[in-house]
mmCIF file of C-alpha atoms in Angstrom:
data_model
loop_
_atom_site.group_PDB
_atom_site.id
_atom_site.type_symbol
_atom_site.label_atom_id
_atom_site.label_comp_id
_atom_site.label_asym_id
_atom_site.label_seq_id
_atom_site.Cartn_x
_atom_site.Cartn_y
_atom_site.Cartn_z
ATOM 1 C CA MET A 1 105.429 86.285 93.664
ATOM 2 C CA ASP A 2 103.105 87.554 90.611
ATOM 3 C CA LEU A 3 105.848 88.140 87.319
ATOM 4 C CA VAL A 4 103.115 89.389 85.091
ATOM 5 C CA GLU A 5 103.698 93.034 85.754
ATOM 6 C CA LEU A 6 107.411 93.186 85.697
ATOM 7 C CA GLY A 7 106.859 90.606 82.515
ATOM 8 C CA SER A 8 105.251 93.733 80.864
ATOM 9 C CA VAL A 9 107.370 96.005 81.548
ATOM 10 C CA LEU A 10 110.501 94.213 80.403
ATOM 11 C CA GLY A 11 108.456 93.046 77.137
ATOM 12 C CA GLU A 12 109.004 97.073 76.932
ATOM 13 C CA PHE A 13 112.251 97.037 76.204
ATOM 14 C CA PHE A 14 112.081 94.784 73.277
ATOM 15 C CA ASP A 15 109.516 96.621 71.220
ATOM 16 C CA ASN A 16 110.217 96.437 67.294
ATOM 17 C CA GLY A 17 113.010 94.436 67.835
ATOM 18 C CA SER A 18 114.994 96.497 69.634
ATOM 19 C CA GLY A 19 117.083 94.458 72.739
ATOM 20 C CA PRO A 20 119.580 91.737 73.391
ATOM 21 C CA SER A 21 118.795 89.229 70.665
ATOM 22 C CA HIS A 22 117.072 85.910 70.413
ATOM 23 C CA ASN A 23 120.035 83.894 71.079
ATOM 24 C CA GLU A 24 121.153 86.045 73.968
ATOM 25 C CA LEU A 25 117.442 85.064 75.808
ATOM 26 C CA ASP A 26 118.323 81.530 75.167
ATOM 27 C CA ALA A 27 121.168 81.687 76.723
ATOM 28 C CA ALA A 28 119.398 83.379 79.580
ATOM 29 C CA PHE A 29 116.796 81.152 80.265
ATOM 30 C CA THR A 30 118.940 77.635 79.897
ATOM 31 C CA TYR A 31 121.089 79.838 82.635
ATOM 32 C CA THR A 32 118.289 80.090 85.086
ATOM 33 C CA LYS A 33 117.276 76.540 84.187
ATOM 34 C CA THR A 34 113.723 78.109 82.801
ATOM 35 C CA THR A 35 113.679 76.854 79.406
ATOM 36 C CA THR A 36 109.978 75.146 80.204
ATOM 37 C CA PHE A 37 108.578 78.744 80.352
ATOM 38 C CA ASP A 38 110.062 79.660 77.171
ATOM 39 C CA PRO A 39 107.436 79.578 74.364
ATOM 40 C CA ALA A 40 108.975 80.312 71.588
ATOM 41 C CA PRO A 41 112.925 79.189 71.892
ATOM 42 C CA ARG A 42 115.467 80.638 69.260
ATOM 43 C CA GLY A 43 111.984 83.092 68.553
ATOM 44 C CA ALA A 44 110.190 80.246 67.095
ATOM 45 C CA GLY A 45 107.026 79.387 68.442
ATOM 46 C CA PRO A 46 104.361 76.506 66.877
ATOM 47 C CA GLY A 47 102.472 78.624 64.580
ATOM 48 C CA GLY A 48 105.308 80.751 63.281
ATOM 49 C CA PRO A 49 107.801 83.216 64.940
ATOM 50 C CA VAL A 50 107.104 84.823 68.060
ATOM 51 C CA GLY A 51 108.594 88.416 68.959
ATOM 52 C CA LYS A 52 110.714 89.234 71.632
ATOM 53 C CA THR A 53 108.120 90.864 73.582
ATOM 54 C CA LYS A 54 105.697 88.600 73.623
ATOM 55 C CA ARG A 55 108.141 85.897 74.457
ATOM 56 C CA ILE A 56 109.854 87.459 77.753
ATOM 57 C CA ARG A 57 105.992 88.132 78.511
ATOM 58 C CA GLN A 58 104.818 84.775 77.955
ATOM 59 C CA ALA A 59 107.850 83.443 80.063
ATOM 60 C CA LEU A 60 107.356 85.384 82.875
ATOM 61 C CA MET A 61 103.244 85.246 82.834
ATOM 62 C CA PHE A 62 104.047 80.943 83.048
ATOM 63 C CA ALA A 63 106.740 81.328 85.816
ATOM 64 C CA THR A 64 104.394 82.859 88.209
ATOM 65 C CA ASP A 65 102.349 79.583 88.827
ATOM 66 C CA GLY A 66 105.842 77.252 87.397
ATOM 67 C CA ASP A 67 108.710 78.710 89.605
ATOM 68 C CA PRO A 68 108.476 82.322 90.308
ATOM 69 C CA SER A 69 111.686 82.329 92.445
ATOM 70 C CA ALA A 70 113.446 81.210 89.122
ATOM 71 C CA GLY A 71 111.005 83.396 86.555
ATOM 72 C CA PHE A 72 112.856 86.292 88.707
ATOM 73 C CA GLN A 73 116.311 84.945 87.924
ATOM 74 C CA LEU A 74 115.554 84.825 84.217
ATOM 75 C CA ALA A 75 114.071 88.746 84.865
ATOM 76 C CA VAL A 76 117.304 89.487 86.334
ATOM 77 C CA GLN A 77 119.364 87.722 84.033
ATOM 78 C CA VAL A 78 117.331 90.034 80.751
ATOM 79 C CA VAL A 79 117.898 93.086 83.124
ATOM 80 C CA SER A 80 121.587 92.345 82.644
ATOM 81 C CA LEU A 81 121.889 91.707 78.741
ATOM 82 C CA LEU A 82 119.780 94.975 78.586
ATOM 83 C CA ARG A 83 122.632 96.365 80.813
ATOM 84 C CA ALA A 84 125.242 95.492 78.521
ATOM 85 C CA ASP A 85 123.116 96.342 75.245
ATOM 86 C CA GLY A 86 123.491 100.414 76.922
ATOM 87 C CA THR A 87 120.175 100.713 78.138
ATOM 88 C CA PHE A 88 120.791 102.250 81.839
ATOM 89 C CA VAL A 89 123.685 104.466 79.637
ATOM 90 C CA ALA A 90 122.428 107.957 80.757
ATOM 91 C CA GLU A 91 123.910 109.570 77.466
ATOM 92 C CA LYS A 92 121.401 107.108 75.544
ATOM 93 C CA SER A 93 118.541 107.298 77.147
ATOM 94 C CA ASN A 94 115.344 109.424 75.795
ATOM 95 C CA ALA A 95 112.209 110.188 77.411
ATOM 96 C CA ASP A 96 110.844 107.116 76.254
ATOM 97 C CA ASN A 97 113.441 104.877 77.753
ATOM 98 C CA LEU A 98 113.777 106.804 81.044
ATOM 99 C CA ALA A 99 109.912 105.700 81.406
ATOM 100 C CA ARG A 100 110.006 102.426 80.675
ATOM 101 C CA ILE A 101 113.073 102.272 83.225
ATOM 102 C CA ASP A 102 111.397 104.106 86.170
ATOM 103 C CA ARG A 103 108.100 101.840 85.625
ATOM 104 C CA LEU A 104 110.766 98.820 85.961
ATOM 105 C CA GLY A 105 112.051 100.302 89.175
ATOM 106 C CA ALA A 106 108.574 100.507 90.248
ATOM 107 C CA ALA A 107 107.564 96.582 89.118
ATOM 108 C CA LEU A 108 111.232 95.692 91.039
ATOM 109 C CA MET A 109 110.642 97.691 94.504
ATOM 110 C CA ARG A 110 107.207 96.168 94.860
ATOM 111 C CA LEU A 111 108.644 92.395 94.185
ATOM 112 C CA GLY A 112 111.240 93.689 96.992
ATOM 113 C CA HIS A 113 114.682 94.543 95.007
ATOM 114 C CA THR A 114 115.845 98.222 93.348
ATOM 115 C CA LEU A 115 116.941 98.827 90.757
ATOM 116 C CA HIS A 116 120.060 101.448 90.697
ATOM 117 C CA PRO A 117 121.034 103.895 88.229
ATOM 118 C CA ASP A 118 123.644 101.856 86.483
ATOM 119 C CA GLY A 119 120.648 98.867 85.800
ATOM 120 C CA THR A 120 122.156 96.609 88.804
ATOM 121 C CA ILE A 121 119.610 95.034 91.049
ATOM 122 C CA SER A 122 119.866 94.277 94.810
ATOM 123 C CA ALA A 123 117.179 93.444 97.606
ATOM 124 C CA ILE A 124 115.752 96.130 99.308
ATOM 125 C CA VAL A 125 118.145 97.437 102.325
ATOM 126 C CA ILE A 126 115.042 98.420 104.659
ATOM 127 C CA ASP A 127 118.164 99.780 107.598
ATOM 128 C CA ASN A 128 117.846 103.756 106.105
ATOM 129 C CA LEU A 129 114.302 104.450 105.688
ATOM 130 C CA THR A 130 111.169 105.269 107.293
ATOM 131 C CA GLY A 131 107.204 105.871 107.879
ATOM 132 C CA THR A 132 105.681 104.882 104.444
ATOM 133 C CA LYS A 133 108.735 103.750 102.628
ATOM 134 C CA LEU A 134 109.651 101.914 105.278
ATOM 135 C CA THR A 135 106.310 99.980 105.423
ATOM 136 C CA ASP A 136 105.984 99.486 101.786
ATOM 137 C CA ALA A 137 109.428 98.168 102.272
ATOM 138 C CA LEU A 138 108.389 95.580 104.545
ATOM 139 C CA GLN A 139 106.053 94.600 102.482
ATOM 140 C CA ALA A 140 107.914 93.961 99.929
ATOM 141 C CA HIS A 141 110.343 92.048 101.898
ATOM 142 C CA VAL A 142 107.630 89.530 102.946
ATOM 143 C CA ARG A 143 106.978 89.009 99.153
ATOM 144 C CA ARG A 144 110.560 88.360 98.792
ATOM 145 C CA LEU A 145 110.779 85.870 101.663
ATOM 146 C CA ASN A 146 107.237 84.334 99.983
ATOM 147 C CA ALA A 147 109.611 84.068 96.584
ATOM 148 C CA ASN A 148 112.255 82.160 98.202
ATOM 149 C CA PRO A 149 110.679 78.998 99.845
ATOM 150 C CA GLN A 150 113.916 76.371 99.160
ATOM 151 C CA ASP A 151 116.406 78.733 100.449
ATOM 152 C CA ALA A 152 116.068 77.847 104.547
ATOM 153 C CA ALA A 153 118.901 80.322 105.617
ATOM 154 C CA LEU A 154 116.861 83.254 103.727
ATOM 155 C CA GLN A 155 113.796 82.268 105.118
ATOM 156 C CA ILE A 156 115.160 82.203 108.670
ATOM 157 C CA GLY A 157 117.377 84.745 108.665
ATOM 158 C CA GLY A 158 115.220 87.330 106.605
ATOM 159 C CA GLY A 159 112.199 86.320 108.929
ATOM 160 C CA LYS A 160 113.804 87.028 112.181
ATOM 161 C CA GLU A 161 114.963 90.239 110.367
ATOM 162 C CA LEU A 162 111.673 91.186 109.216
ATOM 163 C CA ASP A 163 109.956 90.627 112.781
ATOM 164 C CA GLU A 164 112.168 92.496 114.086
ATOM 165 C CA THR A 165 112.101 95.621 112.079
ATOM 166 C CA ALA A 166 108.436 95.526 111.514
ATOM 167 C CA ALA A 167 107.879 95.668 115.493
ATOM 168 C CA ARG A 168 110.386 98.323 115.927
ATOM 169 C CA HIS A 169 108.547 100.415 113.229
ATOM 170 C CA VAL A 170 105.820 99.919 114.666
ATOM 171 C CA LEU A 171 106.609 101.374 117.922
ATOM 172 C CA ASN A 172 108.221 104.045 116.108
ATOM 173 C CA GLU A 173 105.320 105.334 114.587
ATOM 174 C CA LEU A 174 102.631 104.863 117.433
ATOM 175 C CA LEU A 175 105.427 105.599 120.083
ATOM 176 C CA GLY A 176 107.805 108.033 118.969
ATOM 177 C CA SER A 177 110.311 105.412 119.638
ATOM 178 C CA TYR A 178 111.494 102.198 120.435
ATOM 179 C CA PRO A 179 114.137 100.563 122.693
ATOM 180 C CA VAL A 180 117.866 99.965 121.807
ATOM 181 C CA GLY A 181 120.209 97.465 123.817
ATOM 182 C CA GLY A 182 119.768 95.477 126.972
ATOM 183 C CA GLN A 183 117.131 93.437 128.082
ATOM 184 C CA ALA A 184 114.514 96.683 126.923
ATOM 185 C CA GLY A 185 115.694 96.304 123.390
ATOM 186 C CA SER A 186 115.545 92.424 123.234
ATOM 187 C CA PHE A 187 113.632 90.583 120.607
ATOM 188 C CA PRO A 188 110.953 89.686 123.325
ATOM 189 C CA VAL A 189 109.977 92.727 124.664
ATOM 190 C CA THR A 190 110.074 94.641 121.340
ATOM 191 C CA LEU A 191 107.762 92.192 119.748
ATOM 192 C CA ALA A 192 106.019 92.295 123.103
ATOM 193 C CA GLY A 193 105.776 96.144 122.846
ATOM 194 C CA ALA A 194 104.732 96.075 119.334
ATOM 195 C CA PHE A 195 101.743 93.890 119.567
ATOM 196 C CA THR A 196 100.772 95.585 122.962
ATOM 197 C CA ALA A 197 100.917 99.201 120.756
ATOM 198 C CA VAL A 198 98.683 97.695 117.834
ATOM 199 C CA GLY A 199 95.996 96.064 120.710
ATOM 200 C CA PHE A 200 96.565 92.366 120.269
ATOM 201 C CA ALA A 201 97.117 90.195 123.115
ATOM 202 C CA ILE A 202 100.161 88.848 124.573
ATOM 203 C CA ALA A 203 100.415 85.328 125.479
ATOM 204 C CA PRO A 204 101.144 84.206 129.090
ATOM 205 C CA PRO A 205 104.371 82.171 129.871
ATOM 206 C CA VAL A 206 104.176 78.969 128.286
ATOM 207 C CA LYS A 207 106.920 75.935 128.607
ATOM 208 C CA PHE A 208 107.891 74.861 125.154
ATOM 209 C CA ASP A 209 110.430 72.226 124.649
ATOM 210 C CA SER A 210 113.974 72.967 124.873
ATOM 211 C CA ASP A 211 114.375 71.835 121.014
ATOM 212 C CA PRO A 212 113.321 75.210 118.886
ATOM 213 C CA HIS A 213 112.407 72.907 116.232
ATOM 214 C CA ARG A 214 109.857 71.018 118.613
ATOM 215 C CA GLY A 215 109.032 74.665 120.003
ATOM 216 C CA VAL A 216 107.977 75.699 116.942
ATOM 217 C CA GLN A 217 106.071 72.860 115.844
ATOM 218 C CA GLN A 218 104.168 72.976 119.870
ATOM 219 C CA ALA A 219 103.371 76.933 118.708
ATOM 220 C CA LEU A 220 102.021 75.720 115.070
ATOM 221 C CA PHE A 221 99.723 73.372 117.186
ATOM 222 C CA LEU A 222 98.392 76.192 119.868
ATOM 223 C CA LEU A 223 98.342 78.076 116.716
ATOM 224 C CA GLY A 224 95.749 75.753 114.903
ATOM 225 C CA LEU A 225 93.693 75.309 118.097
ATOM 226 C CA GLN A 226 92.921 79.004 118.424
ATOM 227 C CA VAL A 227 92.304 79.694 114.983
ATOM 228 C CA ASN A 228 89.588 76.436 114.863
ATOM 229 C CA ARG A 229 88.276 78.253 118.545
ATOM 230 C CA LEU A 230 87.608 81.717 116.238
ATOM 231 C CA ARG A 231 86.110 79.626 113.666
ATOM 232 C CA ASN A 232 83.661 78.164 116.166
ATOM 233 C CA GLU A 233 82.851 81.430 117.464
ATOM 234 C CA VAL A 234 82.811 83.548 114.033
ATOM 235 C CA GLY A 235 83.027 81.738 111.059
ATOM 236 C CA THR A 236 80.966 79.592 108.572
ATOM 237 C CA GLY A 237 80.007 75.700 108.949
ATOM 238 C CA HIS A 238 78.394 76.242 112.437
ATOM 239 C CA GLY A 239 74.634 78.048 111.100
ATOM 240 C CA ARG A 240 75.371 80.922 113.704
ATOM 241 C CA PRO A 241 72.511 83.191 112.949
ATOM 242 C CA ASP A 242 73.590 85.845 115.812
ATOM 243 C CA LYS A 243 76.533 87.555 116.793
ATOM 244 C CA SER A 244 79.432 86.025 118.891
ATOM 245 C CA SER A 245 79.332 87.062 122.823
ATOM 246 C CA LYS A 246 82.979 86.690 123.426
ATOM 247 C CA THR A 247 84.166 88.185 120.735
ATOM 248 C CA PRO A 248 83.804 91.023 117.580
ATOM 249 C CA ASP A 249 83.333 90.319 114.489
ATOM 250 C CA LEU A 250 86.354 90.007 112.297
ATOM 251 C CA THR A 251 87.605 92.787 110.201
ATOM 252 C CA PRO A 252 88.957 91.991 106.507
ATOM 253 C CA PRO A 253 92.768 92.015 107.613
ATOM 254 C CA GLU A 254 91.784 89.745 110.706
ATOM 255 C CA ALA A 255 89.695 87.390 108.366
ATOM 256 C CA ARG A 256 92.792 87.522 105.658
ATOM 257 C CA LEU A 257 95.642 87.269 109.422
ATOM 258 C CA VAL A 258 93.439 83.666 110.161
ATOM 259 C CA ALA A 259 93.357 82.259 106.634
ATOM 260 C CA ARG A 260 96.907 82.962 105.900
ATOM 261 C CA ALA A 261 97.536 80.726 110.302
ATOM 262 C CA THR A 262 95.235 78.196 108.503
ATOM 263 C CA ALA A 263 97.382 78.058 105.404
ATOM 264 C CA LEU A 264 100.470 77.603 107.376
ATOM 265 C CA VAL A 265 99.523 74.806 109.728
ATOM 266 C CA ALA A 266 98.335 72.889 106.574
ATOM 267 C CA GLY A 267 101.453 73.535 105.012
ATOM 268 C CA ALA A 268 103.275 72.711 107.668
ATOM 269 C CA LEU A 269 101.407 69.361 107.936
ATOM 270 C CA LEU A 270 101.235 68.653 104.401
ATOM 271 C CA ASP A 271 105.062 69.400 103.927
ATOM 272 C CA LYS A 272 105.967 66.491 106.198
ATOM 273 C CA LEU A 273 103.592 63.806 103.729
#
């Protein structure tokens, strides 16, 4: 999760010393356990005073690499402080403030969250979106899942919801509808339909372990083997001067997919160390 844009936008609310105080920001850092990213506790940096704008921007920049999930919670706390300070009161907003609020909403949207008119923040709800808006929301949902690696329940439940919604969205966009209910509307059939619609191959029946944990591990193993097979045909490292006779060249999106697959397998192995 890249918090640099969010930090840049949030910093605008503190221009010329406006907004919540340094003491209030201290409390936000402490509450979200992000004090290690604070360049200037109480506004006092190593070289002298540091303004609130710079303090917020640098903290979220550091958090992007250090702990983006905690950094995002810091940003949520800062927005709460702004709300308490009256930033989102319509009667008090001028054109400049409304523009800042719009930019904040756009930055949060790209991180998978919605900024409501009263200044509250919630995760994007994808059930009532369609078309391009749904595509954007699903991509934002991917970023939100990636930003919460320690939340197992969110990862498992959200991941299944994401796959199913994405599959239905693909079917709706390409075929005009998707089946609901019964065997035809089950997750395996829906996913198979979406794979077919975009031209992906469907795997033949595979006998996986009855334990779904081990089944996922077996699927990862097969994924690693097939990625290596593809690399041997079209990837680097074998000095092939000619095009493969077995498979077409990779498109940029396909190359990114393969890179993510290799990272997925490697990450699963390294997480066990």
